[in-house]
Amino acid sequence: MTLGSRTRLSLFALGLLTALSAPAEAQTPAKELFGAEARPNAGPPQSIGFYSKGCLSGGMEMPKDGPTWQVMKPSRNRAFAHPTMIRFLQRLSGDAAREANWRGLLFGDMAQPRGGPMKDGHASHQIGLDADIYLTEMPTRRLSPHERDTMPLPSVIDKRTNHIDLSRWRPEMLKLIRTAAREPEVERIFVHPGIKEQLCKTAGRDRVWLNKVRPMYGHDYHFHVRIVCQPGSPNCQPQEPTGTGDGCDKLDYWFNVALRPPKPSAKPYKKPPPIFMSALPKACNAVLNAPDKGGAVMAASPAQSREPVAAALSDDFDTGAAPIPPAAPRLPAPPAAATAPAYAPEPAEALPMPRFRPAN
């Protein structure tokens, strides 16, 4: 038995025993259990539960480098996702190069190897259908692991006003977010309210895609892409529809209330309690306790089919819920010229622990 297997079994046993015999305060938080996993479990790919309360079975790791992308923050080990998400992100990186003249995407957090709650940084990103994409363009060379962990990621928001910083905003950023929002798999895109406001001001007549772009705290240096539950994941819980309209008439609350400092009389913020295994879908216990996926890291090609991976798991994973149907065809967009950079590999080096950004 490997050291990783012994660690996993010890943590899982501890979590199970405390859940059965101890009060909630003494249980091992699920974020500790899932955060200790270094590799995906062996099993068919499936998103289980809701985006902010679930786990990922049979996850795939995003290759660290591609012709139009690089993966950032490698020491976090959060570049795992449902295979359909991996294919989508790779395809999006090529679409962004053509349609937004964006040299290449820098990918941030996706999910942990087996999904689940994270120790810090996110409330969602738990079922392999969320990914952060930086508003910093990929450089023309391959970044070292140290650079990927420590490279500055500038905000495009003026911290004094909460509106866009025009000295850092580029029209190509609108094209990039629009390209992502037009993709049929995309369920929502989260951005800072100031970014949403800037998109509303400059989108022009084509505004249908703005419905998917939702204001959210943080997200001032990146945008968060969420795709829909995939066929073959009957335990995946879809999000409520986004409704109609472009949402540009609902920003006053953010600037007048939500983003303002709390009043002196306001109650202090109380951090929510941790999530325990008992609060997650039962199938997540099996995901956590399953053996590691063997073999080399899987890679998805952007030239692969748009069809998602569809694989049924055992009855322990299946609640009988109907899978989500495939989305409608993608909206067309005019192409733009772009060239993929060529870069030489950098030598490996020790990875420092990153400084985490505020929760999102």
mmCIF file of C-alpha atoms in Angstrom:
data_model
loop_
_atom_site.group_PDB
_atom_site.id
_atom_site.type_symbol
_atom_site.label_atom_id
_atom_site.label_comp_id
_atom_site.label_asym_id
_atom_site.label_seq_id
_atom_site.Cartn_x
_atom_site.Cartn_y
_atom_site.Cartn_z
ATOM 1 C CA MET A 1 0.000 0.000 0.000
ATOM 2 C CA THR A 2 1.371 3.411 -0.943
ATOM 3 C CA LEU A 3 1.847 6.294 1.476
ATOM 4 C CA GLY A 4 -0.899 8.221 -0.321
ATOM 5 C CA SER A 5 -3.290 5.279 0.034
ATOM 6 C CA ARG A 6 -2.525 4.938 3.755
ATOM 7 C CA THR A 7 -3.052 8.663 4.266
ATOM 8 C CA ARG A 8 -6.343 8.602 2.388
ATOM 9 C CA LEU A 9 -7.641 5.585 4.289
ATOM 10 C CA SER A 10 -6.595 7.066 7.630
ATOM 11 C CA LEU A 11 -8.307 10.382 6.933
ATOM 12 C CA PHE A 12 -11.417 8.685 5.577
ATOM 13 C CA ALA A 13 -11.604 6.341 8.582
ATOM 14 C CA LEU A 14 -11.189 9.283 10.926
ATOM 15 C CA GLY A 15 -13.952 11.192 9.179
ATOM 16 C CA LEU A 16 -16.284 8.199 9.244
ATOM 17 C CA LEU A 17 -15.663 7.402 12.892
ATOM 18 C CA THR A 18 -16.117 10.957 14.062
ATOM 19 C CA ALA A 19 -19.284 11.335 12.002
ATOM 20 C CA LEU A 20 -20.763 8.301 13.734
ATOM 21 C CA SER A 21 -19.562 8.862 17.279
ATOM 22 C CA ALA A 22 -18.847 12.553 17.823
ATOM 23 C CA PRO A 23 -20.699 15.851 17.698
ATOM 24 C CA ALA A 24 -20.431 17.988 14.556
ATOM 25 C CA GLU A 25 -17.717 20.199 16.073
ATOM 26 C CA ALA A 26 -15.372 17.183 16.344
ATOM 27 C CA GLN A 27 -15.883 15.847 12.816
ATOM 28 C CA THR A 28 -13.166 16.161 10.212
ATOM 29 C CA PRO A 29 -14.275 18.820 7.701
ATOM 30 C CA ALA A 30 -14.747 17.496 4.171
ATOM 31 C CA LYS A 31 -12.273 20.106 2.896
ATOM 32 C CA GLU A 32 -9.507 18.372 4.859
ATOM 33 C CA LEU A 33 -10.394 14.979 3.409
ATOM 34 C CA PHE A 34 -10.686 16.098 -0.210
ATOM 35 C CA GLY A 35 -7.723 18.436 0.093
ATOM 36 C CA ALA A 36 -5.505 15.493 1.036
ATOM 37 C CA GLU A 37 -6.204 13.679 -2.245
ATOM 38 C CA ALA A 38 -3.426 14.056 -4.816
ATOM 39 C CA ARG A 39 -5.002 12.105 -7.699
ATOM 40 C CA PRO A 40 -8.470 11.440 -9.152
ATOM 41 C CA ASN A 41 -10.299 8.267 -8.244
ATOM 42 C CA ALA A 42 -10.567 5.340 -10.602
ATOM 43 C CA GLY A 43 -14.055 5.504 -12.037
ATOM 44 C CA PRO A 44 -16.113 6.885 -14.907
ATOM 45 C CA PRO A 45 -16.336 10.694 -15.059
ATOM 46 C CA GLN A 46 -19.303 12.118 -13.219
ATOM 47 C CA SER A 47 -20.184 15.369 -11.439
ATOM 48 C CA ILE A 48 -21.992 14.606 -8.185
ATOM 49 C CA GLY A 49 -24.094 17.108 -6.267
ATOM 50 C CA PHE A 50 -24.259 20.886 -6.624
ATOM 51 C CA TYR A 51 -21.483 23.267 -7.680
ATOM 52 C CA SER A 52 -20.936 24.318 -4.057
ATOM 53 C CA LYS A 53 -21.714 20.995 -2.355
ATOM 54 C CA GLY A 54 -20.509 17.906 -4.161
ATOM 55 C CA CYS A 55 -17.548 16.039 -5.601
ATOM 56 C CA LEU A 56 -16.015 14.788 -8.853
ATOM 57 C CA SER A 57 -15.581 11.186 -9.937
ATOM 58 C CA GLY A 58 -13.093 10.178 -12.622
ATOM 59 C CA GLY A 59 -11.665 13.666 -13.027
ATOM 60 C CA MET A 60 -9.191 14.613 -15.746
ATOM 61 C CA GLU A 61 -6.199 16.895 -15.290
ATOM 62 C CA MET A 62 -5.682 19.801 -17.667
ATOM 63 C CA PRO A 63 -2.284 19.487 -19.401
ATOM 64 C CA LYS A 64 -0.021 22.205 -18.035
ATOM 65 C CA ASP A 65 0.697 23.675 -21.479
ATOM 66 C CA GLY A 66 -0.932 23.917 -24.880
ATOM 67 C CA PRO A 67 -0.569 26.040 -27.999
ATOM 68 C CA THR A 68 -3.047 28.608 -26.645
ATOM 69 C CA TRP A 69 -3.042 28.051 -22.871
ATOM 70 C CA GLN A 70 -0.951 27.623 -19.729
ATOM 71 C CA VAL A 71 -2.126 26.395 -16.321
ATOM 72 C CA MET A 72 -1.307 28.637 -13.357
ATOM 73 C CA LYS A 73 -0.872 28.003 -9.609
ATOM 74 C CA PRO A 74 0.481 24.431 -10.004
ATOM 75 C CA SER A 75 1.238 24.029 -6.293
ATOM 76 C CA ARG A 76 -2.488 24.182 -5.532
ATOM 77 C CA ASN A 77 -3.156 20.971 -7.524
ATOM 78 C CA ARG A 78 -6.547 22.301 -8.622
ATOM 79 C CA ALA A 79 -6.370 21.785 -12.394
ATOM 80 C CA PHE A 80 -8.827 18.871 -12.501
ATOM 81 C CA ALA A 81 -12.284 18.854 -14.066
ATOM 82 C CA HIS A 82 -14.899 16.783 -15.823
ATOM 83 C CA PRO A 83 -13.481 15.706 -19.227
ATOM 84 C CA THR A 84 -16.100 17.802 -21.008
ATOM 85 C CA MET A 85 -14.853 20.877 -19.137
ATOM 86 C CA ILE A 86 -11.270 20.086 -20.147
ATOM 87 C CA ARG A 87 -12.261 19.819 -23.804
ATOM 88 C CA PHE A 88 -14.339 22.980 -23.553
ATOM 89 C CA LEU A 89 -11.507 25.033 -22.053
ATOM 90 C CA GLN A 90 -9.038 23.871 -24.674
ATOM 91 C CA ARG A 91 -11.469 24.676 -27.467
ATOM 92 C CA LEU A 92 -12.246 28.049 -25.887
ATOM 93 C CA SER A 93 -8.555 28.930 -25.848
ATOM 94 C CA GLY A 94 -8.425 28.460 -29.616
ATOM 95 C CA ASP A 95 -11.695 30.347 -30.161
ATOM 96 C CA ALA A 96 -10.386 33.249 -28.066
ATOM 97 C CA ALA A 97 -7.243 33.451 -30.188
ATOM 98 C CA ARG A 98 -9.314 33.673 -33.363
ATOM 99 C CA GLU A 99 -12.244 35.778 -32.199
ATOM 100 C CA ALA A 100 -10.751 38.016 -29.509
ATOM 101 C CA ASN A 101 -7.184 38.234 -30.786
ATOM 102 C CA TRP A 102 -6.193 36.847 -27.378
ATOM 103 C CA ARG A 103 -2.746 35.293 -27.555
ATOM 104 C CA GLY A 104 -3.545 32.550 -25.055
ATOM 105 C CA LEU A 105 -5.490 31.823 -21.876
ATOM 106 C CA LEU A 106 -4.063 31.519 -18.383
ATOM 107 C CA PHE A 107 -6.185 29.018 -16.467
ATOM 108 C CA GLY A 108 -6.593 29.340 -12.712
ATOM 109 C CA ASP A 109 -8.411 27.041 -10.305
ATOM 110 C CA MET A 110 -10.708 24.337 -11.630
ATOM 111 C CA ALA A 111 -11.280 21.576 -9.058
ATOM 112 C CA GLN A 112 -9.278 19.324 -6.767
ATOM 113 C CA PRO A 113 -8.460 15.798 -8.030
ATOM 114 C CA ARG A 114 -11.711 14.468 -6.565
ATOM 115 C CA GLY A 115 -13.501 17.787 -6.333
ATOM 116 C CA GLY A 116 -15.169 18.503 -3.029
ATOM 117 C CA PRO A 117 -14.819 21.503 -0.712
ATOM 118 C CA MET A 118 -11.490 23.366 -0.778
ATOM 119 C CA LYS A 119 -9.493 24.489 2.225
ATOM 120 C CA ASP A 120 -9.511 28.063 0.952
ATOM 121 C CA GLY A 121 -10.316 30.248 -2.033
ATOM 122 C CA HIS A 122 -13.718 29.013 -3.215
ATOM 123 C CA ALA A 123 -17.156 27.953 -2.099
ATOM 124 C CA SER A 124 -17.892 26.311 -5.452
ATOM 125 C CA HIS A 125 -15.475 24.539 -7.873
ATOM 126 C CA GLN A 126 -16.521 21.238 -6.263
ATOM 127 C CA ILE A 127 -17.891 19.107 -9.128
ATOM 128 C CA GLY A 128 -15.475 19.760 -11.988
ATOM 129 C CA LEU A 129 -17.666 22.195 -13.933
ATOM 130 C CA ASP A 130 -16.116 25.517 -12.801
ATOM 131 C CA ALA A 131 -12.909 27.212 -13.954
ATOM 132 C CA ASP A 132 -11.211 30.565 -13.459
ATOM 133 C CA ILE A 133 -9.685 32.324 -16.461
ATOM 134 C CA TYR A 134 -7.389 35.274 -15.874
ATOM 135 C CA LEU A 135 -7.782 38.620 -17.602
ATOM 136 C CA THR A 136 -4.005 38.571 -18.051
ATOM 137 C CA GLU A 137 -2.905 37.384 -21.477
ATOM 138 C CA MET A 138 -0.582 34.407 -21.817
ATOM 139 C CA PRO A 139 3.027 35.528 -22.362
ATOM 140 C CA THR A 140 5.020 34.546 -25.437
ATOM 141 C CA ARG A 141 7.170 32.111 -23.471
ATOM 142 C CA ARG A 142 6.526 29.187 -21.216
ATOM 143 C CA LEU A 143 6.363 30.230 -17.565
ATOM 144 C CA SER A 144 8.317 28.371 -14.909
ATOM 145 C CA PRO A 145 6.426 26.726 -12.015
ATOM 146 C CA HIS A 146 7.639 29.493 -9.679
ATOM 147 C CA GLU A 147 6.380 32.197 -12.043
ATOM 148 C CA ARG A 148 3.015 30.500 -12.346
ATOM 149 C CA ASP A 149 2.593 30.564 -8.578
ATOM 150 C CA THR A 150 3.807 34.114 -8.007
ATOM 151 C CA MET A 151 3.120 36.138 -11.167
ATOM 152 C CA PRO A 152 1.129 39.330 -10.385
ATOM 153 C CA LEU A 153 -2.448 39.246 -11.634
ATOM 154 C CA PRO A 154 -3.587 42.879 -11.810
ATOM 155 C CA SER A 155 -7.149 43.874 -11.109
ATOM 156 C CA VAL A 156 -9.075 45.818 -13.758
ATOM 157 C CA ILE A 157 -11.173 47.531 -11.058
ATOM 158 C CA ASP A 158 -10.473 50.899 -9.451
ATOM 159 C CA LYS A 159 -10.576 50.005 -5.755
ATOM 160 C CA ARG A 160 -11.671 53.542 -4.799
ATOM 161 C CA THR A 161 -14.808 53.541 -6.945
ATOM 162 C CA ASN A 162 -15.499 49.848 -7.684
ATOM 163 C CA HIS A 163 -15.875 50.811 -11.343
ATOM 164 C CA ILE A 164 -13.609 49.756 -14.180
ATOM 165 C CA ASP A 165 -10.032 51.040 -14.299
ATOM 166 C CA LEU A 166 -9.878 52.275 -17.893
ATOM 167 C CA SER A 167 -6.082 52.318 -17.806
ATOM 168 C CA ARG A 168 -6.111 48.520 -17.476
ATOM 169 C CA TRP A 169 -9.248 47.564 -19.389
ATOM 170 C CA ARG A 170 -8.876 46.471 -23.023
ATOM 171 C CA PRO A 171 -11.623 45.988 -25.633
ATOM 172 C CA GLU A 172 -10.242 42.489 -26.221
ATOM 173 C CA MET A 173 -11.402 41.579 -22.710
ATOM 174 C CA LEU A 174 -15.011 42.134 -23.767
ATOM 175 C CA LYS A 175 -14.417 39.943 -26.822
ATOM 176 C CA LEU A 176 -12.882 37.247 -24.643
ATOM 177 C CA ILE A 177 -15.780 37.136 -22.177
ATOM 178 C CA ARG A 178 -18.287 37.325 -25.033
ATOM 179 C CA THR A 179 -16.599 34.406 -26.784
ATOM 180 C CA ALA A 180 -16.928 32.315 -23.632
ATOM 181 C CA ALA A 181 -20.544 33.346 -22.983
ATOM 182 C CA ARG A 182 -21.594 32.347 -26.504
ATOM 183 C CA GLU A 183 -20.501 28.756 -25.938
ATOM 184 C CA PRO A 184 -23.542 26.480 -25.527
ATOM 185 C CA GLU A 185 -22.092 24.596 -22.552
ATOM 186 C CA VAL A 186 -21.697 27.762 -20.504
ATOM 187 C CA GLU A 187 -24.308 28.150 -17.768
ATOM 188 C CA ARG A 188 -22.943 31.287 -16.075
ATOM 189 C CA ILE A 189 -19.940 33.585 -16.062
ATOM 190 C CA PHE A 190 -19.124 35.458 -12.838
ATOM 191 C CA VAL A 191 -17.362 38.833 -12.935
ATOM 192 C CA HIS A 192 -16.934 41.826 -10.638
ATOM 193 C CA PRO A 193 -19.937 44.186 -10.884
ATOM 194 C CA GLY A 194 -17.641 46.858 -12.341
ATOM 195 C CA ILE A 195 -16.722 44.506 -15.190
ATOM 196 C CA LYS A 196 -20.375 43.712 -15.810
ATOM 197 C CA GLU A 197 -21.098 47.443 -15.926
ATOM 198 C CA GLN A 198 -18.329 47.981 -18.492
ATOM 199 C CA LEU A 199 -19.635 45.128 -20.638
ATOM 200 C CA CYS A 200 -23.122 46.628 -20.521
ATOM 201 C CA LYS A 201 -21.786 50.007 -21.645
ATOM 202 C CA THR A 202 -19.761 48.698 -24.573
ATOM 203 C CA ALA A 203 -21.558 45.551 -25.786
ATOM 204 C CA GLY A 204 -23.462 47.325 -28.546
ATOM 205 C CA ARG A 205 -26.580 45.767 -30.035
ATOM 206 C CA ASP A 206 -25.500 42.141 -29.549
ATOM 207 C CA ARG A 207 -26.569 41.683 -25.924
ATOM 208 C CA VAL A 208 -28.019 38.181 -25.673
ATOM 209 C CA TRP A 209 -24.808 36.759 -24.199
ATOM 210 C CA LEU A 210 -24.860 39.307 -21.357
ATOM 211 C CA ASN A 211 -27.626 37.288 -19.691
ATOM 212 C CA LYS A 212 -25.062 34.655 -18.703
ATOM 213 C CA VAL A 213 -22.630 37.208 -17.222
ATOM 214 C CA ARG A 214 -23.480 37.628 -13.547
ATOM 215 C CA PRO A 215 -22.020 40.129 -11.038
ATOM 216 C CA MET A 216 -20.257 38.622 -8.053
ATOM 217 C CA TYR A 217 -17.904 39.657 -5.241
ATOM 218 C CA GLY A 218 -14.217 39.431 -6.129
ATOM 219 C CA HIS A 219 -13.572 38.342 -9.717
ATOM 220 C CA ASP A 220 -11.783 41.593 -10.484
ATOM 221 C CA TYR A 221 -8.714 40.017 -12.105
ATOM 222 C CA HIS A 222 -10.348 36.949 -13.648
ATOM 223 C CA PHE A 223 -13.702 35.616 -14.749
ATOM 224 C CA HIS A 224 -15.280 32.379 -13.566
ATOM 225 C CA VAL A 225 -16.826 30.060 -16.155
ATOM 226 C CA ARG A 226 -19.435 27.484 -15.131
ATOM 227 C CA ILE A 227 -20.819 24.897 -17.533
ATOM 228 C CA VAL A 228 -24.051 22.923 -17.288
ATOM 229 C CA CYS A 229 -24.454 19.445 -15.818
ATOM 230 C CA GLN A 230 -23.384 16.868 -18.361
ATOM 231 C CA PRO A 231 -25.153 13.734 -19.649
ATOM 232 C CA GLY A 232 -23.911 10.731 -17.714
ATOM 233 C CA SER A 233 -24.001 12.656 -14.421
ATOM 234 C CA PRO A 234 -27.503 11.936 -13.078
ATOM 235 C CA ASN A 235 -26.492 13.070 -9.581
ATOM 236 C CA CYS A 236 -25.439 16.524 -10.800
ATOM 237 C CA GLN A 237 -27.823 19.201 -9.538
ATOM 238 C CA PRO A 238 -28.437 21.964 -12.114
ATOM 239 C CA GLN A 239 -28.631 25.624 -11.211
ATOM 240 C CA GLU A 240 -31.796 27.655 -11.558
ATOM 241 C CA PRO A 241 -32.236 29.394 -14.954
ATOM 242 C CA THR A 242 -30.774 32.871 -15.432
ATOM 243 C CA GLY A 243 -34.111 34.258 -16.604
ATOM 244 C CA THR A 244 -34.416 36.852 -19.342
ATOM 245 C CA GLY A 245 -32.838 40.202 -20.080
ATOM 246 C CA ASP A 246 -29.223 41.338 -20.038
ATOM 247 C CA GLY A 247 -29.156 42.145 -16.305
ATOM 248 C CA CYS A 248 -27.702 45.596 -16.897
ATOM 249 C CA ASP A 249 -30.600 47.257 -15.061
ATOM 250 C CA LYS A 250 -29.848 45.401 -11.816
ATOM 251 C CA LEU A 251 -26.416 46.788 -10.969
ATOM 252 C CA ASP A 252 -27.504 49.649 -8.681
ATOM 253 C CA TYR A 253 -27.783 47.314 -5.697
ATOM 254 C CA TRP A 254 -24.163 46.248 -6.083
ATOM 255 C CA PHE A 255 -22.743 49.769 -6.173
ATOM 256 C CA ASN A 256 -25.162 51.341 -3.681
ATOM 257 C CA VAL A 257 -25.402 48.527 -1.141
ATOM 258 C CA ALA A 258 -23.390 45.328 -1.595
ATOM 259 C CA LEU A 259 -19.989 46.859 -2.348
ATOM 260 C CA ARG A 260 -20.191 49.623 0.252
ATOM 261 C CA PRO A 261 -18.466 49.241 3.636
ATOM 262 C CA PRO A 262 -20.783 47.841 6.314
ATOM 263 C CA LYS A 263 -22.371 50.288 8.727
ATOM 264 C CA PRO A 264 -20.801 50.519 12.205
ATOM 265 C CA SER A 265 -24.002 49.084 13.639
ATOM 266 C CA ALA A 266 -23.950 46.072 11.334
ATOM 267 C CA LYS A 267 -23.361 42.641 12.848
ATOM 268 C CA PRO A 268 -19.839 41.335 12.208
ATOM 269 C CA TYR A 269 -19.435 38.813 9.438
ATOM 270 C CA LYS A 270 -19.717 35.256 10.686
ATOM 271 C CA LYS A 271 -17.792 32.678 8.730
ATOM 272 C CA PRO A 272 -20.050 29.778 7.687
ATOM 273 C CA PRO A 273 -19.383 26.444 9.397
ATOM 274 C CA PRO A 274 -17.360 23.831 7.506
ATOM 275 C CA ILE A 275 -19.039 21.223 5.341
ATOM 276 C CA PHE A 276 -18.875 17.671 6.674
ATOM 277 C CA MET A 277 -19.202 14.462 4.687
ATOM 278 C CA SER A 278 -22.709 13.988 6.065
ATOM 279 C CA ALA A 279 -23.798 17.122 4.163
ATOM 280 C CA LEU A 280 -22.442 15.904 0.800
ATOM 281 C CA PRO A 281 -24.142 13.379 -1.495
ATOM 282 C CA LYS A 282 -23.625 9.811 -0.258
ATOM 283 C CA ALA A 283 -21.780 8.950 -3.462
ATOM 284 C CA CYS A 284 -18.962 11.285 -2.404
ATOM 285 C CA ASN A 285 -17.958 8.804 0.312
ATOM 286 C CA ALA A 286 -17.324 6.202 -2.381
ATOM 287 C CA VAL A 287 -15.406 8.732 -4.496
ATOM 288 C CA LEU A 288 -13.196 9.650 -1.554
ATOM 289 C CA ASN A 289 -12.479 6.018 -0.638
ATOM 290 C CA ALA A 290 -11.902 4.711 -4.183
ATOM 291 C CA PRO A 291 -8.404 3.783 -5.425
ATOM 292 C CA ASP A 292 -6.361 6.267 -7.415
ATOM 293 C CA LYS A 293 -6.734 6.470 -11.167
ATOM 294 C CA GLY A 294 -3.740 4.685 -12.675
ATOM 295 C CA GLY A 295 -1.584 5.568 -15.656
ATOM 296 C CA ALA A 296 -0.372 8.855 -17.023
ATOM 297 C CA VAL A 297 -2.236 12.140 -16.905
ATOM 298 C CA MET A 298 -5.004 12.166 -19.477
ATOM 299 C CA ALA A 299 -4.972 14.854 -22.132
ATOM 300 C CA ALA A 300 -7.882 16.057 -24.225
ATOM 301 C CA SER A 301 -7.399 17.492 -27.668
ATOM 302 C CA PRO A 302 -9.302 20.630 -28.715
ATOM 303 C CA ALA A 303 -9.999 18.833 -31.971
ATOM 304 C CA GLN A 304 -12.026 16.187 -30.129
ATOM 305 C CA SER A 305 -15.766 15.923 -30.502
ATOM 306 C CA ARG A 306 -17.995 18.388 -28.652
ATOM 307 C CA GLU A 307 -19.911 15.380 -27.300
ATOM 308 C CA PRO A 308 -19.445 15.041 -23.520
ATOM 309 C CA VAL A 309 -18.208 11.866 -21.893
ATOM 310 C CA ALA A 310 -21.252 9.801 -20.947
ATOM 311 C CA ALA A 311 -20.639 6.877 -18.596
ATOM 312 C CA ALA A 312 -23.024 5.386 -16.057
ATOM 313 C CA LEU A 313 -21.654 4.514 -12.617
ATOM 314 C CA SER A 314 -22.900 1.849 -10.254
ATOM 315 C CA ASP A 315 -26.234 2.072 -8.480
ATOM 316 C CA ASP A 316 -24.440 3.654 -5.502
ATOM 317 C CA PHE A 317 -23.915 6.748 -7.650
ATOM 318 C CA ASP A 318 -27.193 6.807 -9.524
ATOM 319 C CA THR A 319 -30.317 8.399 -8.105
ATOM 320 C CA GLY A 320 -32.259 7.910 -11.320
ATOM 321 C CA ALA A 321 -32.362 11.627 -12.103
ATOM 322 C CA ALA A 322 -32.645 12.536 -15.760
ATOM 323 C CA PRO A 323 -29.444 13.799 -17.388
ATOM 324 C CA ILE A 324 -29.257 17.348 -18.694
ATOM 325 C CA PRO A 325 -29.743 17.492 -22.484
ATOM 326 C CA PRO A 326 -26.998 18.957 -24.694
ATOM 327 C CA ALA A 327 -27.108 22.703 -25.210
ATOM 328 C CA ALA A 328 -28.112 24.470 -28.388
ATOM 329 C CA PRO A 329 -25.562 25.190 -31.138
ATOM 330 C CA ARG A 330 -23.100 27.938 -30.472
ATOM 331 C CA LEU A 331 -23.818 31.456 -31.678
ATOM 332 C CA PRO A 332 -21.625 32.428 -34.646
ATOM 333 C CA ALA A 333 -18.969 35.107 -34.319
ATOM 334 C CA PRO A 334 -16.672 36.772 -36.819
ATOM 335 C CA PRO A 335 -13.115 35.385 -36.845
ATOM 336 C CA ALA A 336 -10.069 37.449 -35.946
ATOM 337 C CA ALA A 337 -6.507 36.767 -36.906
ATOM 338 C CA ALA A 338 -4.163 35.420 -34.246
ATOM 339 C CA THR A 339 -1.035 33.356 -34.038
ATOM 340 C CA ALA A 340 -0.057 30.828 -31.389
ATOM 341 C CA PRO A 341 3.203 31.555 -29.602
ATOM 342 C CA ALA A 342 6.177 29.245 -29.614
ATOM 343 C CA TYR A 343 8.149 28.856 -26.429
ATOM 344 C CA ALA A 344 10.897 26.706 -24.970
ATOM 345 C CA PRO A 345 10.388 24.637 -21.812
ATOM 346 C CA GLU A 346 11.694 25.896 -18.485
ATOM 347 C CA PRO A 347 13.542 23.634 -16.006
ATOM 348 C CA ALA A 348 11.569 22.317 -13.047
ATOM 349 C CA GLU A 349 12.104 23.902 -9.656
ATOM 350 C CA ALA A 350 10.769 23.832 -6.118
ATOM 351 C CA LEU A 351 7.207 25.102 -5.791
ATOM 352 C CA PRO A 352 6.458 27.713 -3.112
ATOM 353 C CA MET A 353 3.099 27.866 -1.432
ATOM 354 C CA PRO A 354 0.928 30.496 -3.142
ATOM 355 C CA ARG A 355 -0.700 33.502 -1.548
ATOM 356 C CA PHE A 356 -4.387 32.883 -2.013
ATOM 357 C CA ARG A 357 -6.767 35.511 -3.319
ATOM 358 C CA PRO A 358 -10.050 36.354 -1.561
ATOM 359 C CA ALA A 359 -12.780 33.741 -1.675
ATOM 360 C CA ASN A 360 -15.032 33.557 -4.727
#
